[in-house]
mmCIF file of C-alpha atoms in Angstrom:
data_model
loop_
_atom_site.group_PDB
_atom_site.id
_atom_site.type_symbol
_atom_site.label_atom_id
_atom_site.label_comp_id
_atom_site.label_asym_id
_atom_site.label_seq_id
_atom_site.Cartn_x
_atom_site.Cartn_y
_atom_site.Cartn_z
ATOM 1 C CA MET A 1418 162.928 130.413 271.624
ATOM 2 C CA LYS A 1419 161.829 129.558 275.261
ATOM 3 C CA HIS A 1420 162.347 133.039 276.300
ATOM 4 C CA SER A 1421 159.417 134.220 273.837
ATOM 5 C CA ILE A 1422 157.349 131.372 274.703
ATOM 6 C CA ARG A 1423 157.655 132.133 278.399
ATOM 7 C CA ALA A 1424 157.181 135.863 277.343
ATOM 8 C CA PHE A 1425 154.203 135.493 275.635
ATOM 9 C CA GLY A 1426 152.756 133.401 278.184
ATOM 10 C CA ALA A 1427 153.261 135.797 280.940
ATOM 11 C CA ALA A 1428 151.854 138.723 278.591
ATOM 12 C CA ALA A 1429 148.724 136.756 277.908
ATOM 13 C CA ILE A 1430 148.255 135.927 281.546
ATOM 14 C CA PHE A 1431 149.019 139.806 282.268
ATOM 15 C CA GLY A 1432 146.651 140.582 279.566
ATOM 16 C CA ALA A 1433 143.759 137.649 281.044
ATOM 17 C CA SER A 1434 144.091 139.040 284.618
ATOM 18 C CA MET A 1435 143.965 143.054 283.357
ATOM 19 C CA ALA A 1436 140.418 141.412 281.330
ATOM 20 C CA LEU A 1437 139.591 139.526 284.127
ATOM 21 C CA ALA A 1438 139.927 142.946 286.665
ATOM 22 C CA THR A 1439 138.399 145.242 284.447
ATOM 23 C CA THR A 1440 135.027 143.085 283.982
ATOM 24 C CA ALA A 1441 135.160 142.615 287.438
ATOM 25 C CA ALA A 1442 135.204 146.480 288.225
ATOM 26 C CA MET A 1443 132.587 147.290 285.929
ATOM 27 C CA ALA A 1444 130.399 144.188 287.703
ATOM 28 C CA ASP A 1445 130.731 146.231 290.680
ATOM 29 C CA TRP A 1446 130.161 149.569 289.351
ATOM 30 C CA PRO A 1447 129.198 152.052 290.791
ATOM 31 C CA GLU A 1448 131.266 152.047 293.522
ATOM 32 C CA HIS A 1449 131.269 155.848 294.176
ATOM 33 C CA PRO A 1450 128.855 158.217 293.132
ATOM 34 C CA ILE A 1451 128.099 159.705 289.531
ATOM 35 C CA ASN A 1452 128.604 163.028 288.191
ATOM 36 C CA LEU A 1453 125.600 164.340 285.765
ATOM 37 C CA ILE A 1454 126.865 167.379 283.669
ATOM 38 C CA VAL A 1455 124.491 169.658 283.235
ATOM 39 C CA PRO A 1456 125.130 172.478 280.838
ATOM 40 C CA PHE A 1457 122.786 174.802 281.734
ATOM 41 C CA PRO A 1458 122.724 176.310 285.580
ATOM 42 C CA ALA A 1459 119.946 175.529 287.790
ATOM 43 C CA GLY A 1460 116.039 176.079 287.009
ATOM 44 C CA GLY A 1461 116.174 175.683 283.396
ATOM 45 C CA GLY A 1462 114.268 172.820 281.052
ATOM 46 C CA THR A 1463 117.290 170.609 281.712
ATOM 47 C CA ASP A 1464 117.423 170.559 285.416
ATOM 48 C CA THR A 1465 113.246 170.212 285.560
ATOM 49 C CA PHE A 1466 113.963 166.791 284.508
ATOM 50 C CA ALA A 1467 117.858 166.074 285.160
ATOM 51 C CA ARG A 1468 117.355 166.174 288.966
ATOM 52 C CA PRO A 1469 114.281 163.816 289.639
ATOM 53 C CA LEU A 1470 116.153 161.342 287.137
ATOM 54 C CA ALA A 1471 119.266 161.644 289.308
ATOM 55 C CA GLN A 1472 117.474 161.134 292.386
ATOM 56 C CA GLN A 1473 115.566 157.945 290.852
ATOM 57 C CA LEU A 1474 118.439 156.698 289.208
ATOM 58 C CA GLY A 1475 120.598 156.590 292.719
ATOM 59 C CA THR A 1476 118.106 155.032 294.484
ATOM 60 C CA GLN A 1477 118.182 152.221 291.800
ATOM 61 C CA LEU A 1478 121.906 152.226 291.526
ATOM 62 C CA GLY A 1479 122.743 151.935 295.586
ATOM 63 C CA GLN A 1480 125.047 155.313 294.930
ATOM 64 C CA SER A 1481 124.506 159.609 294.307
ATOM 65 C CA VAL A 1482 124.069 160.593 290.730
ATOM 66 C CA VAL A 1483 125.213 164.067 291.200
ATOM 67 C CA VAL A 1484 123.949 167.164 288.813
ATOM 68 C CA ASP A 1485 126.954 169.082 288.191
ATOM 69 C CA ASN A 1486 125.242 172.707 286.375
ATOM 70 C CA LYS A 1487 128.328 174.075 283.578
ATOM 71 C CA GLY A 1488 126.086 176.566 282.303
ATOM 72 C CA GLY A 1489 127.700 178.969 279.495
ATOM 73 C CA ALA A 1490 127.622 179.766 275.543
ATOM 74 C CA GLY A 1491 123.916 178.121 274.508
ATOM 75 C CA GLY A 1492 125.336 174.853 276.747
ATOM 76 C CA THR A 1493 128.358 174.383 274.732
ATOM 77 C CA VAL A 1494 130.773 175.001 277.464
ATOM 78 C CA GLY A 1495 129.445 171.613 280.230
ATOM 79 C CA ALA A 1496 129.588 169.532 276.930
ATOM 80 C CA GLY A 1497 133.458 170.712 276.055
ATOM 81 C CA VAL A 1498 133.714 169.270 279.697
ATOM 82 C CA ALA A 1499 132.106 166.387 279.508
ATOM 83 C CA ALA A 1500 133.836 165.360 276.235
ATOM 84 C CA LYS A 1501 137.234 165.913 278.047
ATOM 85 C CA ALA A 1502 135.646 163.833 281.041
ATOM 86 C CA LYS A 1503 137.296 160.184 282.218
ATOM 87 C CA PRO A 1504 135.603 157.983 279.942
ATOM 88 C CA ASP A 1505 135.157 155.649 283.275
ATOM 89 C CA GLY A 1506 131.320 155.438 283.693
ATOM 90 C CA TYR A 1507 131.606 158.054 286.273
ATOM 91 C CA THR A 1508 130.525 161.209 284.453
ATOM 92 C CA PHE A 1509 127.266 161.547 282.240
ATOM 93 C CA PHE A 1510 126.144 164.157 280.083
ATOM 94 C CA MET A 1511 122.777 165.197 280.074
ATOM 95 C CA GLY A 1512 121.944 167.432 276.989
ATOM 96 C CA GLY A 1513 119.358 168.473 274.300
ATOM 97 C CA ALA A 1514 117.846 169.552 271.054
ATOM 98 C CA HIS A 1515 120.849 172.521 272.017
ATOM 99 C CA HIS A 1516 123.418 170.643 270.860
ATOM 100 C CA ALA A 1517 121.760 169.032 267.877
ATOM 101 C CA VAL A 1518 121.967 173.232 266.793
ATOM 102 C CA ALA A 1519 125.513 174.072 268.314
ATOM 103 C CA PRO A 1520 126.957 172.518 264.741
ATOM 104 C CA SER A 1521 125.752 174.691 262.604
ATOM 105 C CA LEU A 1522 126.012 178.415 264.650
ATOM 106 C CA TYR A 1523 129.600 177.442 266.659
ATOM 107 C CA LYS A 1524 132.667 177.605 263.797
ATOM 108 C CA ASN A 1525 135.082 176.235 266.875
ATOM 109 C CA LEU A 1526 133.176 173.830 268.941
ATOM 110 C CA ASN A 1527 135.317 172.008 271.498
ATOM 111 C CA TYR A 1528 133.452 168.704 270.920
ATOM 112 C CA ASP A 1529 132.142 166.565 268.528
ATOM 113 C CA ILE A 1530 128.734 165.775 269.775
ATOM 114 C CA GLN A 1531 128.906 162.919 267.192
ATOM 115 C CA LYS A 1532 132.119 161.776 267.841
ATOM 116 C CA ASP A 1533 132.980 162.749 271.346
ATOM 117 C CA PHE A 1534 130.303 161.212 273.194
ATOM 118 C CA VAL A 1535 127.948 157.689 273.467
ATOM 119 C CA PRO A 1536 124.806 158.204 272.758
ATOM 120 C CA VAL A 1537 122.489 156.834 276.211
ATOM 121 C CA ALA A 1538 119.080 157.603 275.709
ATOM 122 C CA LEU A 1539 116.293 160.058 275.279
ATOM 123 C CA LEU A 1540 114.866 161.165 277.928
ATOM 124 C CA ALA A 1541 111.767 164.169 277.471
ATOM 125 C CA GLN A 1542 109.877 165.714 274.863
ATOM 126 C CA PRO A 1543 108.188 168.596 275.632
ATOM 127 C CA PRO A 1544 106.873 170.672 273.317
ATOM 128 C CA GLN A 1545 107.457 174.474 273.132
ATOM 129 C CA VAL A 1546 105.216 176.743 274.233
ATOM 130 C CA VAL A 1547 104.725 180.230 273.880
ATOM 131 C CA VAL A 1548 104.489 182.275 276.997
ATOM 132 C CA ILE A 1549 103.608 186.123 277.825
ATOM 133 C CA ASN A 1550 104.388 188.731 280.531
ATOM 134 C CA LYS A 1551 100.517 189.548 280.624
ATOM 135 C CA ASN A 1552 101.381 192.334 282.261
ATOM 136 C CA LYS A 1553 103.581 193.719 279.421
ATOM 137 C CA LEU A 1554 101.567 192.663 276.486
ATOM 138 C CA PRO A 1555 97.846 193.153 276.514
ATOM 139 C CA VAL A 1556 97.221 190.009 274.673
ATOM 140 C CA ASN A 1557 94.620 187.498 275.223
ATOM 141 C CA THR A 1558 95.397 185.167 272.136
ATOM 142 C CA LEU A 1559 98.161 183.827 269.475
ATOM 143 C CA GLN A 1560 96.444 185.957 266.832
ATOM 144 C CA GLU A 1561 96.373 188.916 269.007
ATOM 145 C CA PHE A 1562 99.857 188.376 269.597
ATOM 146 C CA ILE A 1563 100.698 188.292 266.161
ATOM 147 C CA GLU A 1564 98.543 191.505 265.305
ATOM 148 C CA TYR A 1565 99.860 193.269 268.268
ATOM 149 C CA ALA A 1566 103.687 192.605 267.241
ATOM 150 C CA ARG A 1567 103.374 194.070 263.466
ATOM 151 C CA ALA A 1568 101.933 196.747 264.332
ATOM 152 C CA ARG A 1569 105.199 197.554 266.716
ATOM 153 C CA PRO A 1570 107.942 196.055 264.383
ATOM 154 C CA GLY A 1571 111.354 195.949 266.413
ATOM 155 C CA ASP A 1572 109.700 196.861 269.823
ATOM 156 C CA ILE A 1573 108.779 193.464 271.341
ATOM 157 C CA ASN A 1574 111.463 191.171 272.546
ATOM 158 C CA PHE A 1575 111.849 187.835 273.656
ATOM 159 C CA GLY A 1576 114.075 186.229 276.102
ATOM 160 C CA THR A 1577 116.191 182.981 274.636
ATOM 161 C CA ALA A 1578 118.369 180.706 276.771
ATOM 162 C CA GLY A 1579 121.409 182.110 274.510
ATOM 163 C CA LYS A 1580 122.033 182.802 271.059
ATOM 164 C CA GLY A 1581 121.442 179.997 269.426
ATOM 165 C CA SER A 1582 119.128 177.772 271.640
ATOM 166 C CA THR A 1583 116.470 176.406 270.394
ATOM 167 C CA HIS A 1584 114.297 179.056 272.439
ATOM 168 C CA HIS A 1585 115.762 181.578 269.685
ATOM 169 C CA LEU A 1586 115.789 179.728 266.557
ATOM 170 C CA ALA A 1587 111.584 178.811 267.722
ATOM 171 C CA GLY A 1588 111.336 182.325 268.042
ATOM 172 C CA GLU A 1589 113.223 183.632 264.749
ATOM 173 C CA LEU A 1590 111.054 180.848 263.160
ATOM 174 C CA PHE A 1591 107.532 182.209 264.355
ATOM 175 C CA ALA A 1592 108.567 185.693 263.353
ATOM 176 C CA LEU A 1593 109.686 184.275 259.893
ATOM 177 C CA GLN A 1594 106.468 182.339 259.445
ATOM 178 C CA ASN A 1595 104.323 185.094 260.624
ATOM 179 C CA GLY A 1596 105.996 188.494 259.115
ATOM 180 C CA ILE A 1597 106.607 190.282 262.218
ATOM 181 C CA LYS A 1598 110.083 191.656 263.793
ATOM 182 C CA LEU A 1599 110.946 190.810 267.266
ATOM 183 C CA VAL A 1600 114.366 191.021 269.125
ATOM 184 C CA ASP A 1601 116.011 188.189 271.227
ATOM 185 C CA VAL A 1602 117.455 188.779 274.433
ATOM 186 C CA PRO A 1603 120.276 186.110 275.301
ATOM 187 C CA TYR A 1604 120.034 184.738 278.776
ATOM 188 C CA GLN A 1605 122.731 181.638 280.134
ATOM 189 C CA GLY A 1606 120.251 179.599 280.398
ATOM 190 C CA ALA A 1607 116.205 178.956 280.529
ATOM 191 C CA GLY A 1608 116.016 179.499 284.427
ATOM 192 C CA PRO A 1609 116.902 182.783 284.502
ATOM 193 C CA MET A 1610 115.880 183.652 281.060
ATOM 194 C CA LEU A 1611 111.971 182.787 282.952
ATOM 195 C CA SER A 1612 113.452 185.013 285.826
ATOM 196 C CA ALA A 1613 113.171 187.909 283.363
ATOM 197 C CA LEU A 1614 110.285 187.421 281.861
ATOM 198 C CA ILE A 1615 108.387 187.050 285.024
ATOM 199 C CA GLY A 1616 110.277 190.348 286.063
ATOM 200 C CA GLY A 1617 108.958 192.441 282.607
ATOM 201 C CA GLN A 1618 112.523 192.388 281.899
ATOM 202 C CA VAL A 1619 111.451 190.526 278.796
ATOM 203 C CA ASP A 1620 107.766 190.475 277.040
ATOM 204 C CA LEU A 1621 107.586 186.692 275.895
ATOM 205 C CA ALA A 1622 110.025 183.305 275.161
ATOM 206 C CA PHE A 1623 109.306 180.602 273.161
ATOM 207 C CA ASP A 1624 110.016 178.063 275.673
ATOM 208 C CA GLY A 1625 110.236 174.153 276.536
ATOM 209 C CA LEU A 1626 107.303 173.352 278.719
ATOM 210 C CA GLY A 1627 108.904 171.463 280.850
ATOM 211 C CA SER A 1628 110.322 174.462 282.673
ATOM 212 C CA SER A 1629 107.591 176.767 281.690
ATOM 213 C CA ALA A 1630 105.133 174.596 283.639
ATOM 214 C CA GLY A 1631 105.320 175.441 287.212
ATOM 215 C CA HIS A 1632 105.196 179.328 286.238
ATOM 216 C CA ILE A 1633 102.179 178.834 283.610
ATOM 217 C CA ARG A 1634 100.139 176.682 287.005
ATOM 218 C CA SER A 1635 101.176 179.565 288.933
ATOM 219 C CA GLY A 1636 99.794 182.402 286.854
ATOM 220 C CA THR A 1637 103.106 184.465 286.782
ATOM 221 C CA ILE A 1638 103.085 183.760 283.381
ATOM 222 C CA LYS A 1639 100.305 182.886 280.550
ATOM 223 C CA PRO A 1640 100.267 180.355 277.921
ATOM 224 C CA LEU A 1641 99.060 181.379 274.536
ATOM 225 C CA ALA A 1642 99.562 178.494 272.368
ATOM 226 C CA VAL A 1643 101.781 175.299 272.372
ATOM 227 C CA ALA A 1644 103.969 174.430 269.247
ATOM 228 C CA ALA A 1645 102.637 170.797 268.925
ATOM 229 C CA LYS A 1646 100.427 168.938 266.866
ATOM 230 C CA GLU A 1647 97.704 168.016 269.752
ATOM 231 C CA ARG A 1648 97.410 170.058 273.245
ATOM 232 C CA SER A 1649 98.992 169.209 276.383
ATOM 233 C CA PRO A 1650 97.623 166.453 278.662
ATOM 234 C CA SER A 1651 98.641 168.734 281.490
ATOM 235 C CA PHE A 1652 97.490 172.234 280.042
ATOM 236 C CA PRO A 1653 94.456 170.942 278.322
ATOM 237 C CA ASP A 1654 92.735 174.516 278.121
ATOM 238 C CA VAL A 1655 96.352 175.884 276.241
ATOM 239 C CA PRO A 1656 95.249 175.756 272.397
ATOM 240 C CA THR A 1657 98.026 174.764 269.784
ATOM 241 C CA ALA A 1658 99.705 176.805 267.555
ATOM 242 C CA ALA A 1659 97.535 175.218 264.741
ATOM 243 C CA GLU A 1660 93.810 175.574 266.499
ATOM 244 C CA ALA A 1661 95.738 179.485 267.676
ATOM 245 C CA GLY A 1662 95.971 180.402 263.756
ATOM 246 C CA VAL A 1663 99.500 179.204 262.937
ATOM 247 C CA PRO A 1664 99.165 176.193 260.992
ATOM 248 C CA ASN A 1665 102.953 175.150 260.339
ATOM 249 C CA TYR A 1666 103.947 176.472 263.577
ATOM 250 C CA GLU A 1667 105.402 173.102 265.626
ATOM 251 C CA VAL A 1668 108.402 172.896 267.418
ATOM 252 C CA SER A 1669 109.369 170.201 270.484
ATOM 253 C CA THR A 1670 112.733 170.117 272.205
ATOM 254 C CA TRP A 1671 114.781 167.592 273.766
ATOM 255 C CA TYR A 1672 116.758 166.544 276.554
ATOM 256 C CA ALA A 1673 119.087 163.060 276.374
ATOM 257 C CA LEU A 1674 121.777 161.519 277.950
ATOM 258 C CA TRP A 1675 125.369 160.773 276.869
ATOM 259 C CA ALA A 1676 128.704 159.252 277.996
ATOM 260 C CA PRO A 1677 132.047 160.313 277.124
ATOM 261 C CA ALA A 1678 133.275 158.580 274.196
ATOM 262 C CA GLY A 1679 135.251 155.401 275.527
ATOM 263 C CA THR A 1680 133.330 154.351 278.291
ATOM 264 C CA PRO A 1681 133.355 150.836 278.704
ATOM 265 C CA LYS A 1682 130.070 148.955 276.972
ATOM 266 C CA PRO A 1683 129.442 147.129 279.560
ATOM 267 C CA ILE A 1684 128.729 149.998 281.907
ATOM 268 C CA VAL A 1685 126.557 152.034 278.623
ATOM 269 C CA ASP A 1686 124.649 148.851 278.593
ATOM 270 C CA LYS A 1687 123.427 148.763 282.359
ATOM 271 C CA MET A 1688 122.985 152.646 282.552
ATOM 272 C CA ILE A 1689 120.377 151.957 279.360
ATOM 273 C CA ALA A 1690 118.993 149.432 281.122
ATOM 274 C CA GLU A 1691 118.636 151.450 284.430
ATOM 275 C CA VAL A 1692 117.477 154.614 282.682
ATOM 276 C CA THR A 1693 114.660 152.667 280.691
ATOM 277 C CA LYS A 1694 113.421 151.415 284.128
ATOM 278 C CA ALA A 1695 113.814 154.701 285.592
ATOM 279 C CA LEU A 1696 111.308 156.403 283.259
ATOM 280 C CA ASN A 1697 109.077 154.177 283.582
ATOM 281 C CA ALA A 1698 108.670 154.709 287.240
ATOM 282 C CA PRO A 1699 105.487 155.866 288.628
ATOM 283 C CA LYS A 1700 106.959 159.114 290.001
ATOM 284 C CA VAL A 1701 109.158 159.816 286.937
ATOM 285 C CA LYS A 1702 106.452 159.067 285.387
ATOM 286 C CA GLU A 1703 104.158 161.506 287.101
ATOM 287 C CA ILE A 1704 106.805 164.283 286.943
ATOM 288 C CA TRP A 1705 107.100 163.887 283.209
ATOM 289 C CA ALA A 1706 104.058 164.171 282.632
ATOM 290 C CA ASN A 1707 102.769 166.869 285.012
ATOM 291 C CA ASN A 1708 106.108 168.974 282.477
ATOM 292 C CA GLY A 1709 104.207 168.221 279.384
ATOM 293 C CA SER A 1710 106.549 165.567 278.150
ATOM 294 C CA VAL A 1711 105.897 161.865 276.854
ATOM 295 C CA THR A 1712 108.289 159.130 278.438
ATOM 296 C CA PRO A 1713 110.391 158.306 275.061
ATOM 297 C CA ASN A 1714 111.645 155.085 274.753
ATOM 298 C CA LEU A 1715 114.518 155.853 272.185
ATOM 299 C CA THR A 1716 118.528 154.737 273.549
ATOM 300 C CA GLY A 1717 121.774 153.196 272.090
ATOM 301 C CA GLU A 1718 122.443 153.586 268.495
ATOM 302 C CA LYS A 1719 118.711 154.532 267.377
ATOM 303 C CA PHE A 1720 118.817 157.372 269.896
ATOM 304 C CA GLY A 1721 121.947 158.136 267.847
ATOM 305 C CA GLU A 1722 120.858 158.094 264.903
ATOM 306 C CA PHE A 1723 117.482 160.341 265.722
ATOM 307 C CA VAL A 1724 120.887 162.862 267.001
ATOM 308 C CA ASN A 1725 122.072 162.578 263.672
ATOM 309 C CA SER A 1726 118.500 163.179 261.545
ATOM 310 C CA GLU A 1727 117.944 166.564 264.690
ATOM 311 C CA ILE A 1728 121.187 167.436 263.819
ATOM 312 C CA GLY A 1729 120.021 168.029 259.621
ATOM 313 C CA ARG A 1730 116.746 169.110 260.552
ATOM 314 C CA TRP A 1731 118.092 172.470 262.921
ATOM 315 C CA GLY A 1732 121.271 173.340 259.993
ATOM 316 C CA LYS A 1733 118.380 173.898 257.816
ATOM 317 C CA VAL A 1734 115.986 176.042 260.757
ATOM 318 C CA VAL A 1735 119.258 177.833 261.106
ATOM 319 C CA LYS A 1736 119.813 178.486 257.665
ATOM 320 C CA ASP A 1737 116.286 179.346 256.902
ATOM 321 C CA SER A 1738 116.122 181.823 259.293
ATOM 322 C CA GLY A 1739 119.330 182.795 258.840
ATOM 323 C CA VAL A 1740 120.477 183.388 262.627
ATOM 324 C CA THR A 1741 124.172 183.933 262.439
ATOM 325 C CA LEU A 1742 126.727 184.143 265.555
ATOM 326 C CA ASP A 1743 128.683 187.498 265.873
#
């Protein structure tokens, strides 16, 4: 009996020691650089927000936050890598609306966005914008484009960040609503897609304003409308789709932060606090505004509920548009 008591006491002391050691380790977090997996190539919409956020978080935390671009398959390759990462607080995942679309399109995903990740925070919500190569399409308004496309069914193509991406579905939805036929051309992310649009390999794109903003300002691509209820304060001269004659076309994209499931709650809670602080830093707010995004205030479980609702919303868009992946 005494041996049992001693064994129990030793186990209890060991367990308490381990708990104290874990608590101490989390109190010192982060002790080395943090890896931020971005599941698209550099230069796209996710990158537009990931890099300034990573820089600001690094300043706050006193450790580098390193952006790790792992593109492929509409953002699902990087998501799969992040889902299998060690949940020690040194890997986070920056995905977005694409990852609410994927469950409706991909039959054999090697991750579950709802089960394999812990929701941290919604980071940015820029609207989609219809942008064209002005040298390929001789139009100046959204209505002119619709009339031009109706007269040329199947002759006009639009670039996407991959099959099943929000760019793809936004284009399919626009074509469906306006009775036109467009051909989608998938790329490995918004960066390569925009390069193709600027270079004239595609005619137009339905892009997130964040990744298109700089190119619109430089005049290399031409915006026809933002798919939002109100004009973007950053581009007050660009009409909304409704103002341009397409009243029911409202599509926004969003970017967000997750941690691999199993990441200690104190670390997740600390990251939520740091992200909230970062998003309210004057420099970050300025960058967000310049890229047409509001600064969201949605974290933790509430953000998780938002993701669940988005999975349902995009599932209906996939069904209604008839988009399939071969």
